PDB file of C-alpha atoms in Angstrom:
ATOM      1  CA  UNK A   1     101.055  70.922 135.142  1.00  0.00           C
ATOM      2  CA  UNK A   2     101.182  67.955 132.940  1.00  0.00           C
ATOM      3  CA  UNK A   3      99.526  67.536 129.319  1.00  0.00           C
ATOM      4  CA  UNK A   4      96.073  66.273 129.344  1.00  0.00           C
ATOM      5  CA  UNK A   5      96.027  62.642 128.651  1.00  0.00           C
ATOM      6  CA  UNK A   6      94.668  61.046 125.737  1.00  0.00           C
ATOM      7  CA  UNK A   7      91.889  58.510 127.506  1.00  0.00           C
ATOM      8  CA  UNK A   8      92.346  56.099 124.539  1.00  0.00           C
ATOM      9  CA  UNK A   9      89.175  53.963 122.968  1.00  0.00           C
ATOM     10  CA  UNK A  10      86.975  51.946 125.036  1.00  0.00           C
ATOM     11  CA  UNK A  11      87.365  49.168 122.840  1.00  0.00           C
ATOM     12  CA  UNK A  12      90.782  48.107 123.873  1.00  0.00           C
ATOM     13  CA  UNK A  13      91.627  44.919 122.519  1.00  0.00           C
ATOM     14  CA  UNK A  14      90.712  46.610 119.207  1.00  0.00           C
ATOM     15  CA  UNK A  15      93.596  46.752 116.888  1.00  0.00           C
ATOM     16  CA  UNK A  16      92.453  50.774 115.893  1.00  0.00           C
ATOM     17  CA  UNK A  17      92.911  51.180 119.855  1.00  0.00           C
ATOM     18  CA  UNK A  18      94.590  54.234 120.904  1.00  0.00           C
ATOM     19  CA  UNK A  19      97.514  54.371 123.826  1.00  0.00           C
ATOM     20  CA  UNK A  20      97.016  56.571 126.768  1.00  0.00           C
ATOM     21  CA  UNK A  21      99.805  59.174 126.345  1.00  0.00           C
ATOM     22  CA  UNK A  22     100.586  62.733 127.047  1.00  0.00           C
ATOM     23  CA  UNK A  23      99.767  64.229 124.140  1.00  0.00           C
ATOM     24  CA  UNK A  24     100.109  67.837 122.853  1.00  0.00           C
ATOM     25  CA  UNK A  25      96.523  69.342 123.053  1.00  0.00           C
ATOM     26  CA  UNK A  26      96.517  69.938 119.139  1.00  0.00           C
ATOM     27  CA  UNK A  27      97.330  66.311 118.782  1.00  0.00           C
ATOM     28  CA  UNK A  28      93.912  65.324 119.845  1.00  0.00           C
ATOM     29  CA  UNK A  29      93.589  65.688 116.055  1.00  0.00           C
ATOM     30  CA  UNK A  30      95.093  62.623 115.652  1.00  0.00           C
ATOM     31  CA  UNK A  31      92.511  60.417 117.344  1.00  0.00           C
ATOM     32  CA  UNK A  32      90.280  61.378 113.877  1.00  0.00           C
ATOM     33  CA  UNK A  33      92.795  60.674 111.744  1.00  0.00           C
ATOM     34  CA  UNK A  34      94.304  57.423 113.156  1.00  0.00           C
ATOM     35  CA  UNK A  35      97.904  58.021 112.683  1.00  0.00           C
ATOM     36  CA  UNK A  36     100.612  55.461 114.092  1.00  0.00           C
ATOM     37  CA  UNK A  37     102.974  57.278 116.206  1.00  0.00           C
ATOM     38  CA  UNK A  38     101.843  60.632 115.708  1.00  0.00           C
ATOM     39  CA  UNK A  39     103.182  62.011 119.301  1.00  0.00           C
ATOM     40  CA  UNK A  40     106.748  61.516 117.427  1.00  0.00           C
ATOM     41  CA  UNK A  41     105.782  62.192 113.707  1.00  0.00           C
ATOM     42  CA  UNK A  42     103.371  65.125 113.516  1.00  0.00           C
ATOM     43  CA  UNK A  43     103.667  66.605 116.974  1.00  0.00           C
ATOM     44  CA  UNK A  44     107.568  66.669 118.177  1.00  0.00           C
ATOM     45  CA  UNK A  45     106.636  68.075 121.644  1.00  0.00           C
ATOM     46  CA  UNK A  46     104.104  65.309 122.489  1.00  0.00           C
ATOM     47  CA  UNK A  47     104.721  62.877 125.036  1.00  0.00           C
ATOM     48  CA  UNK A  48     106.158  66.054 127.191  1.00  0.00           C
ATOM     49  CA  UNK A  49     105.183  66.607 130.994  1.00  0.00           C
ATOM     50  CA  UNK A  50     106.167  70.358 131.047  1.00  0.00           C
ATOM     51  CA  UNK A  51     103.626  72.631 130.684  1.00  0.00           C
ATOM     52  CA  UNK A  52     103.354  74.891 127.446  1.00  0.00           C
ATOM     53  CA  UNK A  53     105.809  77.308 127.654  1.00  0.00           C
ATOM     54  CA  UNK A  54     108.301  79.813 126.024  1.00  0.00           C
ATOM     55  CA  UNK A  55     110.207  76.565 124.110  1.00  0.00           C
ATOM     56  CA  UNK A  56     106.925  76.316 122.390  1.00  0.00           C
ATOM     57  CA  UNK A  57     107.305  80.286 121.129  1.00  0.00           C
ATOM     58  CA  UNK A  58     109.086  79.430 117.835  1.00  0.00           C
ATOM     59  CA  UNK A  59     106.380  77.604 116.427  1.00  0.00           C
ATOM     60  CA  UNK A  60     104.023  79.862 117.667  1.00  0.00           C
ATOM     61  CA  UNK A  61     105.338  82.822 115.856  1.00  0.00           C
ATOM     62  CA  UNK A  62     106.413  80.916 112.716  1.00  0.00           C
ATOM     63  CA  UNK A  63     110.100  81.344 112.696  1.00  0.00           C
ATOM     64  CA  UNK A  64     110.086  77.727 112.988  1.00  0.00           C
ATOM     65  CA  UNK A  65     107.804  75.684 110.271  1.00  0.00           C
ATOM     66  CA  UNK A  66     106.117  73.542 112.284  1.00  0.00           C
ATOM     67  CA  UNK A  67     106.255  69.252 111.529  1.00  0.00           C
ATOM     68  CA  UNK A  68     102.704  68.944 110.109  1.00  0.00           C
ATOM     69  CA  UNK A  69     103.598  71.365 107.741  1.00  0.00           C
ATOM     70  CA  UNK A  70     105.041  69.637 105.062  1.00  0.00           C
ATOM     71  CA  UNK A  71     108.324  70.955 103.616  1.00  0.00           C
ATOM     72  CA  UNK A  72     105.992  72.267  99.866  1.00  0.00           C
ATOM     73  CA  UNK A  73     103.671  73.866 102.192  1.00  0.00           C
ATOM     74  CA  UNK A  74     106.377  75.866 103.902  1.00  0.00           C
ATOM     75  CA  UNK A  75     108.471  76.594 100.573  1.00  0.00           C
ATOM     76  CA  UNK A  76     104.829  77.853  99.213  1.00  0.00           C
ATOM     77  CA  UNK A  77     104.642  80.275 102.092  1.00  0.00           C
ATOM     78  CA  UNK A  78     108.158  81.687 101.665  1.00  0.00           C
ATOM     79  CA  UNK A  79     107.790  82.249  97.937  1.00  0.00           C
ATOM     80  CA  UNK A  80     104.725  84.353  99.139  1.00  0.00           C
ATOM     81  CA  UNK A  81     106.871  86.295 101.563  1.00  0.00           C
ATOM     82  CA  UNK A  82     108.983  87.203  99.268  1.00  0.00           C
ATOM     83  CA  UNK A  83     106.760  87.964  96.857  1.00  0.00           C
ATOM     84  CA  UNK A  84     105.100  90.332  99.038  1.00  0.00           C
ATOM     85  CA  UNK A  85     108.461  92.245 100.458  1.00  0.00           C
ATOM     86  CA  UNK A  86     109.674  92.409  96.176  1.00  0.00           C
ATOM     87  CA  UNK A  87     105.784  93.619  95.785  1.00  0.00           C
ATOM     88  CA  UNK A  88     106.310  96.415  98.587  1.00  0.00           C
ATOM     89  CA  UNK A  89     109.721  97.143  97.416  1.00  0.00           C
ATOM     90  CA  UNK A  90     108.411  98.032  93.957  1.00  0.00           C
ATOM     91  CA  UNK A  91     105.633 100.303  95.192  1.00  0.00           C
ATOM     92  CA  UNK A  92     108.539 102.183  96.901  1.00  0.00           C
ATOM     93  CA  UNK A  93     110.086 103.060  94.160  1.00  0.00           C
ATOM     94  CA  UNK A  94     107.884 103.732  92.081  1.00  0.00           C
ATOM     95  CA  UNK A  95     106.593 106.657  94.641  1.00  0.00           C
ATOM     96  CA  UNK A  96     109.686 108.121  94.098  1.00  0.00           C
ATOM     97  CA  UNK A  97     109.282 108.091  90.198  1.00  0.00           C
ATOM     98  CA  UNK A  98     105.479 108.629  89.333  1.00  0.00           C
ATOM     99  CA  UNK A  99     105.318 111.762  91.320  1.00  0.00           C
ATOM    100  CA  UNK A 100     107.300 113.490  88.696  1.00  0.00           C
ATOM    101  CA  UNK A 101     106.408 111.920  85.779  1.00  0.00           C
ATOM    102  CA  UNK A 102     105.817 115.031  84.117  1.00  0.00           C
ATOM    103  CA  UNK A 103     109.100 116.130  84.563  1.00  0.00           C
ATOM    104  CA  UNK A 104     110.310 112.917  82.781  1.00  0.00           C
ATOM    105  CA  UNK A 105     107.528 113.741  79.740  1.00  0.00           C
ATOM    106  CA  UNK A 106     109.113 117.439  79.350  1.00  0.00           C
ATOM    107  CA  UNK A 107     112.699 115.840  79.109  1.00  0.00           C
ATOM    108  CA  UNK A 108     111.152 113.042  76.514  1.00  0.00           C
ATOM    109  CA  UNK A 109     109.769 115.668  74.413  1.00  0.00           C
ATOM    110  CA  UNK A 110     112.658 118.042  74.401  1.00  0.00           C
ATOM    111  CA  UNK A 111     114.552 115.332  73.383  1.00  0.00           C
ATOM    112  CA  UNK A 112     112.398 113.650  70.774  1.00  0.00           C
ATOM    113  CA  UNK A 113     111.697 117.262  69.035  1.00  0.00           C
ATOM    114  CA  UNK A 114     114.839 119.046  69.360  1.00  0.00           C
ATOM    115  CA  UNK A 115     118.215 117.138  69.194  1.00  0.00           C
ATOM    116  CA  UNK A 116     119.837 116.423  65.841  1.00  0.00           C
ATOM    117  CA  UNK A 117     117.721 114.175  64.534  1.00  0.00           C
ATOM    118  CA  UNK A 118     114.865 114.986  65.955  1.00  0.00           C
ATOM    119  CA  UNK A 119     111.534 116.719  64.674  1.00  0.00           C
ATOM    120  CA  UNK A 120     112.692 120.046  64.696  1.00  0.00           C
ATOM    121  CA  UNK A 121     116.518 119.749  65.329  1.00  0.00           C
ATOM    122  CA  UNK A 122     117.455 122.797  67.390  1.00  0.00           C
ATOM    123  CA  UNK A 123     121.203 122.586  68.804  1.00  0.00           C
ATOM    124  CA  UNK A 124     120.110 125.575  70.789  1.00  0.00           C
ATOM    125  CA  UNK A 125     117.450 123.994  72.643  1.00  0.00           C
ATOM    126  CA  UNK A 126     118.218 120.448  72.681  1.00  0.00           C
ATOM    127  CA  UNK A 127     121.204 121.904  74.884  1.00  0.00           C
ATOM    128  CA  UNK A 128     118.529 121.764  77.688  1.00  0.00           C
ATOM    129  CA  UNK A 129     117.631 117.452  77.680  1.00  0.00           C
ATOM    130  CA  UNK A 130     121.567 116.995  78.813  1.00  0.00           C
ATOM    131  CA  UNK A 131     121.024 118.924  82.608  1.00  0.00           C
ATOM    132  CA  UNK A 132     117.807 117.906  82.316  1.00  0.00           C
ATOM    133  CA  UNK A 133     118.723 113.924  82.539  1.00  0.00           C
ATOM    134  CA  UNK A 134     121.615 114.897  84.459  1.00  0.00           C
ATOM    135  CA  UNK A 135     120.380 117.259  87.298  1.00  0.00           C
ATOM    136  CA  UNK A 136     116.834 117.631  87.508  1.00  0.00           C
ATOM    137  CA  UNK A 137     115.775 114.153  86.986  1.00  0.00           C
ATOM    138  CA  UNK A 138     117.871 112.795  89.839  1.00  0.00           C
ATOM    139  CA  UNK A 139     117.542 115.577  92.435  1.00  0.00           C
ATOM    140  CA  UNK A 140     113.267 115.190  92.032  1.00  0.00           C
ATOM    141  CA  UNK A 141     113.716 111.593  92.333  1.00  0.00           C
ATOM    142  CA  UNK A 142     115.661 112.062  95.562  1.00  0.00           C
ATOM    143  CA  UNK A 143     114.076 114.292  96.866  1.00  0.00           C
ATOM    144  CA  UNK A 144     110.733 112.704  96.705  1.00  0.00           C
ATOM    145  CA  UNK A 145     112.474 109.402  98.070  1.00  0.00           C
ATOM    146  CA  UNK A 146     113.289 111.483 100.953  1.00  0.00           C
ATOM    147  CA  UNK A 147     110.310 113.125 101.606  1.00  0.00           C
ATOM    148  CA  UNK A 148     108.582 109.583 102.047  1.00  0.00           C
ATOM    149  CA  UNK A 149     111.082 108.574 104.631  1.00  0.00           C
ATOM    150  CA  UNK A 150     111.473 111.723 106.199  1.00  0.00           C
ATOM    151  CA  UNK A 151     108.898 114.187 105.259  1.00  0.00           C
ATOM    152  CA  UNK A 152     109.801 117.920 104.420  1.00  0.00           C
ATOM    153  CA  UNK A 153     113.299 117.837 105.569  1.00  0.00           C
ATOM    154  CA  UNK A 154     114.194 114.741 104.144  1.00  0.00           C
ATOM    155  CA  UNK A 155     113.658 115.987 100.711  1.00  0.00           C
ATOM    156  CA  UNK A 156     115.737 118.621 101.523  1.00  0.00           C
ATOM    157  CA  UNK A 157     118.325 116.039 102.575  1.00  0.00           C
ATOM    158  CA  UNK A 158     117.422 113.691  99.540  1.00  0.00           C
ATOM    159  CA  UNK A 159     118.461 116.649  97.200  1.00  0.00           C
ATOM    160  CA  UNK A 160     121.611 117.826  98.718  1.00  0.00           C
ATOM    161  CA  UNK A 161     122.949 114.401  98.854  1.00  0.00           C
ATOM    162  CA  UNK A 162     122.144 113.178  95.654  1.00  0.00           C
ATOM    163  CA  UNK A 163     124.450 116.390  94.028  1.00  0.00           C
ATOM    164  CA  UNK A 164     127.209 114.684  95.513  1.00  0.00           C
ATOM    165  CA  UNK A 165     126.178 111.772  93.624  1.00  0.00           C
ATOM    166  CA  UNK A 166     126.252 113.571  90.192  1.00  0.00           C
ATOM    167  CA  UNK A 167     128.979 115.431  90.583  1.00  0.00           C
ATOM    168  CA  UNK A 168     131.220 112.231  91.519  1.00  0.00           C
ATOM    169  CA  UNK A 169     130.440 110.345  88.352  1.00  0.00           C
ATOM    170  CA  UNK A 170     131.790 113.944  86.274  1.00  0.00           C
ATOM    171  CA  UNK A 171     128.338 115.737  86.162  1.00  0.00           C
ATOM    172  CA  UNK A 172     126.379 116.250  82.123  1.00  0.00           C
ATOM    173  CA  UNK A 173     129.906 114.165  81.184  1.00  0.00           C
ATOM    174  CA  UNK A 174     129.356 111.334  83.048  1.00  0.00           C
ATOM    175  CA  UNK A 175     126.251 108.570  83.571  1.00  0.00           C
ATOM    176  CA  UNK A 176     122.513 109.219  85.001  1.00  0.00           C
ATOM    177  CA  UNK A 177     122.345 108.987  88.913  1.00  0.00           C
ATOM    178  CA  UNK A 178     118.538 108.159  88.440  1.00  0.00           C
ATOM    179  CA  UNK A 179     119.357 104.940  90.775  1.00  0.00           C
ATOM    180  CA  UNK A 180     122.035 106.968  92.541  1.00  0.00           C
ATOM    181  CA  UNK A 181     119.016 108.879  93.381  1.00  0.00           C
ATOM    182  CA  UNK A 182     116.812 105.828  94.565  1.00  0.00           C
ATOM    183  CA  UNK A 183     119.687 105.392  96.889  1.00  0.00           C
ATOM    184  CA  UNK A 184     120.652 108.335  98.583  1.00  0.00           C
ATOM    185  CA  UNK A 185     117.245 110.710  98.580  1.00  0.00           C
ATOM    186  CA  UNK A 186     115.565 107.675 100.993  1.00  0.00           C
ATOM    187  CA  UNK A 187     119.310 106.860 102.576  1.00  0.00           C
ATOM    188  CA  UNK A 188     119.167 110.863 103.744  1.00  0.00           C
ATOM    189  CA  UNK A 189     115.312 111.051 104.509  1.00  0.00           C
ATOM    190  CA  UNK A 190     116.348 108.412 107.013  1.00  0.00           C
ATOM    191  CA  UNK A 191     118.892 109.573 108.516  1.00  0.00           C
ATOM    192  CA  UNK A 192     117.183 112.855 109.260  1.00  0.00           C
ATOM    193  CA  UNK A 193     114.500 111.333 110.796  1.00  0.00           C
ATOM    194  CA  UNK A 194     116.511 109.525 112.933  1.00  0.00           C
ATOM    195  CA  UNK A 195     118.606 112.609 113.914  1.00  0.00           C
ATOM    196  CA  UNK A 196     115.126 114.380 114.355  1.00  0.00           C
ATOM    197  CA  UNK A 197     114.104 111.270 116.610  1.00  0.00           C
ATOM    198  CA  UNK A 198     117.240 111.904 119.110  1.00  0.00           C
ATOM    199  CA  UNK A 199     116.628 115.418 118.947  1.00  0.00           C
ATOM    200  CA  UNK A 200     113.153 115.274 120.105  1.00  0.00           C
ATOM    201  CA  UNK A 201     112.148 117.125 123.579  1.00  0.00           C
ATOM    202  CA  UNK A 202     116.087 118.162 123.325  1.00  0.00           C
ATOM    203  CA  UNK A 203     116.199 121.166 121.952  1.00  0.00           C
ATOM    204  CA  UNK A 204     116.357 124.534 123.838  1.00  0.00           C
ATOM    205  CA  UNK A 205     113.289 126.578 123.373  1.00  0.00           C
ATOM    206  CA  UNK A 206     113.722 129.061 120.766  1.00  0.00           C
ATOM    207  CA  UNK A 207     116.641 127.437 119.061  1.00  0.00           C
ATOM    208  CA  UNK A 208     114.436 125.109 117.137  1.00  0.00           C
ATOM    209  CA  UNK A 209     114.589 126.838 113.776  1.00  0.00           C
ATOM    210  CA  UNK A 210     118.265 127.174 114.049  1.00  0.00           C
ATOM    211  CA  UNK A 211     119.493 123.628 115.281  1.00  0.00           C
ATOM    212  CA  UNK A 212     116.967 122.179 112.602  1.00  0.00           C
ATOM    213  CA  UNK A 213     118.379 124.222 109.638  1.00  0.00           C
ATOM    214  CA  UNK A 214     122.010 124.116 110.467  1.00  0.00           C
ATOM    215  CA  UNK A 215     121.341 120.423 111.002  1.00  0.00           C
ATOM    216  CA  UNK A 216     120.142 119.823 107.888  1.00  0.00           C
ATOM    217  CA  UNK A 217     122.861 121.582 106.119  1.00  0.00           C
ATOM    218  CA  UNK A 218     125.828 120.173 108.165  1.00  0.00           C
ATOM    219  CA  UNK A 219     124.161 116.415 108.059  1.00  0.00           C
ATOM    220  CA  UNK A 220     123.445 117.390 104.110  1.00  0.00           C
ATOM    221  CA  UNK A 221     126.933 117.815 103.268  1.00  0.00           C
ATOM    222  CA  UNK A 222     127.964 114.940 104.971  1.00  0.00           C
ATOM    223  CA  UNK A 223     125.417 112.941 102.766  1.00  0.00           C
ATOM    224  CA  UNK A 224     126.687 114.498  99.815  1.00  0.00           C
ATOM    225  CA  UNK A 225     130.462 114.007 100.441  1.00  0.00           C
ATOM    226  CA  UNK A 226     129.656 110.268 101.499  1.00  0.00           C
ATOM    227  CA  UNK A 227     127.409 110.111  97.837  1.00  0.00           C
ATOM    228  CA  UNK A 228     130.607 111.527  95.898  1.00  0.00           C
ATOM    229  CA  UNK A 229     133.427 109.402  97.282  1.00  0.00           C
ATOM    230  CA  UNK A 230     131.063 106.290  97.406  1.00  0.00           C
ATOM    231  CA  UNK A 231     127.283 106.156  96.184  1.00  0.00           C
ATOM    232  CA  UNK A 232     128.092 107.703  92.959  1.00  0.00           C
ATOM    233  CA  UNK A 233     131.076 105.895  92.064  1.00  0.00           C
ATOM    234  CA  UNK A 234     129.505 102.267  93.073  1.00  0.00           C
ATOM    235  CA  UNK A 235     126.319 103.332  90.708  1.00  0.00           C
ATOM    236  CA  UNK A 236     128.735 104.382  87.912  1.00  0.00           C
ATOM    237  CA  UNK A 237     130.457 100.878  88.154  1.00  0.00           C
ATOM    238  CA  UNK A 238     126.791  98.875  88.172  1.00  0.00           C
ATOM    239  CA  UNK A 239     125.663 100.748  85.056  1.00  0.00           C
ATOM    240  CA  UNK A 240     129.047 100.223  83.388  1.00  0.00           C
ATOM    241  CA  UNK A 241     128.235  96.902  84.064  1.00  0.00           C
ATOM    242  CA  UNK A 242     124.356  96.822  83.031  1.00  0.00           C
ATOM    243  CA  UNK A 243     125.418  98.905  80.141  1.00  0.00           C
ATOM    244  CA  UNK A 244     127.730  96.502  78.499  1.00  0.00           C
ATOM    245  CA  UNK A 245     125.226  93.745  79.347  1.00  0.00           C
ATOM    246  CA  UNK A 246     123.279  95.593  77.094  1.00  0.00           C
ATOM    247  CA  UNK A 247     125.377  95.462  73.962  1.00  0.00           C
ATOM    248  CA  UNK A 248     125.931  92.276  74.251  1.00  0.00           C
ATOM    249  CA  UNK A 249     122.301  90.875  74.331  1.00  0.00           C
ATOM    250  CA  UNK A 250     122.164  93.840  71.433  1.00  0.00           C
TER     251      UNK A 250
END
């Protein structure tokens, strides 16, 4: 199979008269808007005699910008791309947060009313914002983070892993693991549902509660051993880092 040919004007010895070519069947466009060499130009495969086939597939699928589209039009189209993963990205993580908003709002108003120079300054009960920010906060974000990746057992994952997280960066001593959280509760939701994946239709019958239980706890402390000797201490390091960025700017 060969490209249909272009049949050219009738008016040959026109100077506007087209040649008789092989032409790509989109570049029949070109006989509208008079282009000089657009076979070469516009369409690269033009003037080909093989049919349409899988060398074609990269424009097709847009891995490859095509030649008519200018090198603005492409840039335009992956600012949008990214723009749209950064968009998605967001919405992830805030699922993990506005779930337990109200969580965050108790801890706020513990700690606006009670510490030292608070409303009402109570040492006794401003003890409570400190495990609060330090424990609770992170182990609801990670938990919800793993429950969206996978579902009731990754939360349960998500919240055993992010303790290793804590307790690596020195526990109510140390610094936050809010994004040590945002790390490890999805990081564990997915690997449970992967686990869960090669499981399926593997199990013996009966044995289901146990294997998924014992999995969860054996797989859990892995997760939590690999957020103590690594997640936590690379999120300690970045907030160091954001932290004095901070002061400076301040």
């Amino acid at each position: 199979k060969t490209w249909p040919r272009n049949p050219g004007r009738t008016d040959r010895g026109s100077p506007n008269a087209l040649p008789s070519v092989p032409v790509h069947p989109a570049a029949h466009t070109a006989n509208v808007l008079r282009m000089v060499n657009i076979s070469t130009v516009i369409f690269p495969e033009c003037g080909k005699t093989e049919p349409y086939g899988s060398r074609h597939a990269p424009y097709l699928s847009g891995s490859v910008p095509p030649r008519s589209e200018t090198r603005a039009m492409w840039v335009v189209r992956s600012a949008e791309f990214m723009k749209n993963t950064l968009s998605r990205f967001g919405k992830f993580l805030s699922g993990m947060v506005m779930p337990n908003i109200g969580a965050f709002i108790a801890w706020g108003l513990i700690t606006a009313l009670f510490i030292e120079k608070g409303w009402f300054p109570n040492a006794q009960l401003a003890s409570i914002q400190p495990y609060m920010l330090s424990y609770l906060l992170p182990v609801l974000i990670a938990a919800q983070g793993g429950k969206m990746v996978g579902g009731d057992r990754g939360r349960v994952m998500g919240a055993i892993a992010v303790m290793g997280c804590i307790a690596g960066v020195g526990g109510v001593d140390g610094q936050p693991m809010l994004m040590g959280a945002m790390v490890m509760g999805p990081l564990a939701g997915w690997f449970i549902k992967k686990l869960d994946e090669a499981l399926d239709g593997r199990m013996p019958v009966g044995f289901e509660m146990l294997i998924n239980n014992f999995s969860v706890g054996i797989f859990g402390m892995i997760m939590a051993i690999i957020g103590y000797y690594i997640i936590g201490p690379i999120m300690g390091v970045i907030l160091s880092i954001l932290t004095a960025g901070v002061e400076i700017l301040m």
